[in-house]
Amino acid sequence: RDEGIFENAAKMAPIWEEMLHSFADVPDVIDIRNMGLIGAMEIDPNSSRTAPELAKKAWDIGLSFRPIGNNFAMSPPLTIDEEHIGKVKDMLTKVLR
């Protein structure tokens, strides 16, 4: 049965991208990459904050992402909607700012 999952992912991808790149001005974030609903942020290796520390802080408020070295990767469910992308942004704001 077609539930429009892939269509939703295609529709949400630019909103996800815009949300991720809204953190480009965070001093410790030195790169943001994404493809569709997969995204990653690179934390300055000279920062006092590390990706694993940020992942722990995120986990404590209900957000899960995968730290990989000084990067962290995120990929929401393909069924995500604009409201939940906004909630992810709010949580990332608490973690990064």
PDB file of C-alpha atoms in Angstrom:
ATOM      1  CA  ARG A   1       0.000   0.000   0.000  1.00  0.00           C
ATOM      2  CA  ASP A   2       1.338   3.419  -0.954  1.00  0.00           C
ATOM      3  CA  GLU A   3       1.357   5.744   2.025  1.00  0.00           C
ATOM      4  CA  GLY A   4       3.278   8.545   0.332  1.00  0.00           C
ATOM      5  CA  ILE A   5       6.353   8.048   2.504  1.00  0.00           C
ATOM      6  CA  PHE A   6       8.875   8.815  -0.233  1.00  0.00           C
ATOM      7  CA  GLU A   7       6.855  11.786  -1.421  1.00  0.00           C
ATOM      8  CA  ASN A   8       6.805  13.088   2.147  1.00  0.00           C
ATOM      9  CA  ALA A   9      10.565  12.629   2.458  1.00  0.00           C
ATOM     10  CA  ALA A  10      11.086  14.587  -0.761  1.00  0.00           C
ATOM     11  CA  LYS A  11       8.764  17.346   0.477  1.00  0.00           C
ATOM     12  CA  MET A  12      10.416  17.575   3.922  1.00  0.00           C
ATOM     13  CA  ALA A  13      14.035  17.411   2.687  1.00  0.00           C
ATOM     14  CA  PRO A  14      14.354  21.148   1.871  1.00  0.00           C
ATOM     15  CA  ILE A  15      12.743  22.065   5.204  1.00  0.00           C
ATOM     16  CA  TRP A  16      15.181  19.727   7.011  1.00  0.00           C
ATOM     17  CA  GLU A  17      18.085  21.264   5.063  1.00  0.00           C
ATOM     18  CA  GLU A  18      17.024  24.806   5.949  1.00  0.00           C
ATOM     19  CA  MET A  19      16.705  23.845   9.612  1.00  0.00           C
ATOM     20  CA  LEU A  20      20.160  22.251   9.711  1.00  0.00           C
ATOM     21  CA  HIS A  21      21.842  25.168   7.963  1.00  0.00           C
ATOM     22  CA  SER A  22      20.226  27.633  10.369  1.00  0.00           C
ATOM     23  CA  PHE A  23      22.993  26.553  12.782  1.00  0.00           C
ATOM     24  CA  ALA A  24      25.801  27.696  10.456  1.00  0.00           C
ATOM     25  CA  ASP A  25      26.470  30.712  12.692  1.00  0.00           C
ATOM     26  CA  VAL A  26      27.156  28.605  15.814  1.00  0.00           C
ATOM     27  CA  PRO A  27      30.865  29.216  16.547  1.00  0.00           C
ATOM     28  CA  ASP A  28      31.760  25.558  17.183  1.00  0.00           C
ATOM     29  CA  VAL A  29      29.956  24.275  14.069  1.00  0.00           C
ATOM     30  CA  ILE A  30      32.440  24.340  11.194  1.00  0.00           C
ATOM     31  CA  ASP A  31      30.517  22.375   8.563  1.00  0.00           C
ATOM     32  CA  ILE A  32      26.968  21.216   7.882  1.00  0.00           C
ATOM     33  CA  ARG A  33      26.190  18.578   5.284  1.00  0.00           C
ATOM     34  CA  ASN A  34      22.994  16.958   4.191  1.00  0.00           C
ATOM     35  CA  MET A  35      21.422  14.852   1.499  1.00  0.00           C
ATOM     36  CA  GLY A  36      17.688  14.465   1.671  1.00  0.00           C
ATOM     37  CA  LEU A  37      16.745  13.676   5.260  1.00  0.00           C
ATOM     38  CA  ILE A  38      20.275  12.731   6.296  1.00  0.00           C
ATOM     39  CA  GLY A  39      22.337  15.446   7.930  1.00  0.00           C
ATOM     40  CA  ALA A  40      25.609  15.917   9.748  1.00  0.00           C
ATOM     41  CA  MET A  41      27.336  18.715  11.604  1.00  0.00           C
ATOM     42  CA  GLU A  42      31.053  18.959  12.208  1.00  0.00           C
ATOM     43  CA  ILE A  43      32.249  20.417  15.490  1.00  0.00           C
ATOM     44  CA  ASP A  44      35.546  22.309  15.566  1.00  0.00           C
ATOM     45  CA  PRO A  45      38.161  19.855  16.868  1.00  0.00           C
ATOM     46  CA  ASN A  46      39.654  22.727  18.903  1.00  0.00           C
ATOM     47  CA  SER A  47      36.335  23.395  20.631  1.00  0.00           C
ATOM     48  CA  SER A  48      35.904  22.716  24.310  1.00  0.00           C
ATOM     49  CA  ARG A  49      32.738  20.808  23.347  1.00  0.00           C
ATOM     50  CA  THR A  50      32.873  17.408  21.680  1.00  0.00           C
ATOM     51  CA  ALA A  51      30.306  15.600  19.564  1.00  0.00           C
ATOM     52  CA  PRO A  52      29.907  12.836  22.198  1.00  0.00           C
ATOM     53  CA  GLU A  53      29.264  15.473  24.898  1.00  0.00           C
ATOM     54  CA  LEU A  54      26.695  17.169  22.679  1.00  0.00           C
ATOM     55  CA  ALA A  55      25.089  13.787  21.967  1.00  0.00           C
ATOM     56  CA  LYS A  56      24.749  13.161  25.715  1.00  0.00           C
ATOM     57  CA  LYS A  57      23.219  16.600  26.229  1.00  0.00           C
ATOM     58  CA  ALA A  58      20.803  15.935  23.341  1.00  0.00           C
ATOM     59  CA  TRP A  59      19.875  12.500  24.706  1.00  0.00           C
ATOM     60  CA  ASP A  60      19.060  14.059  28.074  1.00  0.00           C
ATOM     61  CA  ILE A  61      16.386  16.246  26.436  1.00  0.00           C
ATOM     62  CA  GLY A  62      14.980  13.535  24.159  1.00  0.00           C
ATOM     63  CA  LEU A  63      16.964  13.988  20.940  1.00  0.00           C
ATOM     64  CA  SER A  64      19.090  11.201  19.544  1.00  0.00           C
ATOM     65  CA  PHE A  65      21.937  11.570  17.084  1.00  0.00           C
ATOM     66  CA  ARG A  66      25.084   9.606  16.378  1.00  0.00           C
ATOM     67  CA  PRO A  67      28.476  11.101  17.227  1.00  0.00           C
ATOM     68  CA  ILE A  68      31.242  10.103  14.813  1.00  0.00           C
ATOM     69  CA  GLY A  69      34.567  11.635  15.789  1.00  0.00           C
ATOM     70  CA  ASN A  70      33.977  15.380  15.904  1.00  0.00           C
ATOM     71  CA  ASN A  71      30.827  15.028  13.766  1.00  0.00           C
ATOM     72  CA  PHE A  72      27.312  14.027  14.568  1.00  0.00           C
ATOM     73  CA  ALA A  73      24.803  12.539  12.169  1.00  0.00           C
ATOM     74  CA  MET A  74      21.026  12.742  12.224  1.00  0.00           C
ATOM     75  CA  SER A  75      18.352  11.089  10.134  1.00  0.00           C
ATOM     76  CA  PRO A  76      14.717  11.472  11.112  1.00  0.00           C
ATOM     77  CA  PRO A  77      12.007   9.020  10.087  1.00  0.00           C
ATOM     78  CA  LEU A  78      10.779   9.430   6.513  1.00  0.00           C
ATOM     79  CA  THR A  79       7.359  10.259   7.962  1.00  0.00           C
ATOM     80  CA  ILE A  80       8.605  13.404   9.743  1.00  0.00           C
ATOM     81  CA  ASP A  81       6.481  16.509   9.313  1.00  0.00           C
ATOM     82  CA  GLU A  82       7.220  20.216   9.504  1.00  0.00           C
ATOM     83  CA  GLU A  83       6.044  20.449  13.118  1.00  0.00           C
ATOM     84  CA  HIS A  84       8.512  17.786  14.235  1.00  0.00           C
ATOM     85  CA  ILE A  85      11.343  19.377  12.263  1.00  0.00           C
ATOM     86  CA  GLY A  86      10.585  22.508  14.299  1.00  0.00           C
ATOM     87  CA  LYS A  87      10.803  20.480  17.502  1.00  0.00           C
ATOM     88  CA  VAL A  88      14.179  19.070  16.426  1.00  0.00           C
ATOM     89  CA  LYS A  89      15.340  22.633  15.760  1.00  0.00           C
ATOM     90  CA  ASP A  90      14.237  23.714  19.242  1.00  0.00           C
ATOM     91  CA  MET A  91      16.124  20.810  20.803  1.00  0.00           C
ATOM     92  CA  LEU A  92      19.253  21.429  18.730  1.00  0.00           C
ATOM     93  CA  THR A  93      19.114  25.065  19.780  1.00  0.00           C
ATOM     94  CA  LYS A  94      19.229  23.978  23.429  1.00  0.00           C
ATOM     95  CA  VAL A  95      22.150  21.662  22.695  1.00  0.00           C
ATOM     96  CA  LEU A  96      24.248  23.956  20.491  1.00  0.00           C
ATOM     97  CA  ARG A  97      23.609  27.504  21.680  1.00  0.00           C
TER      98      ARG A  97
END
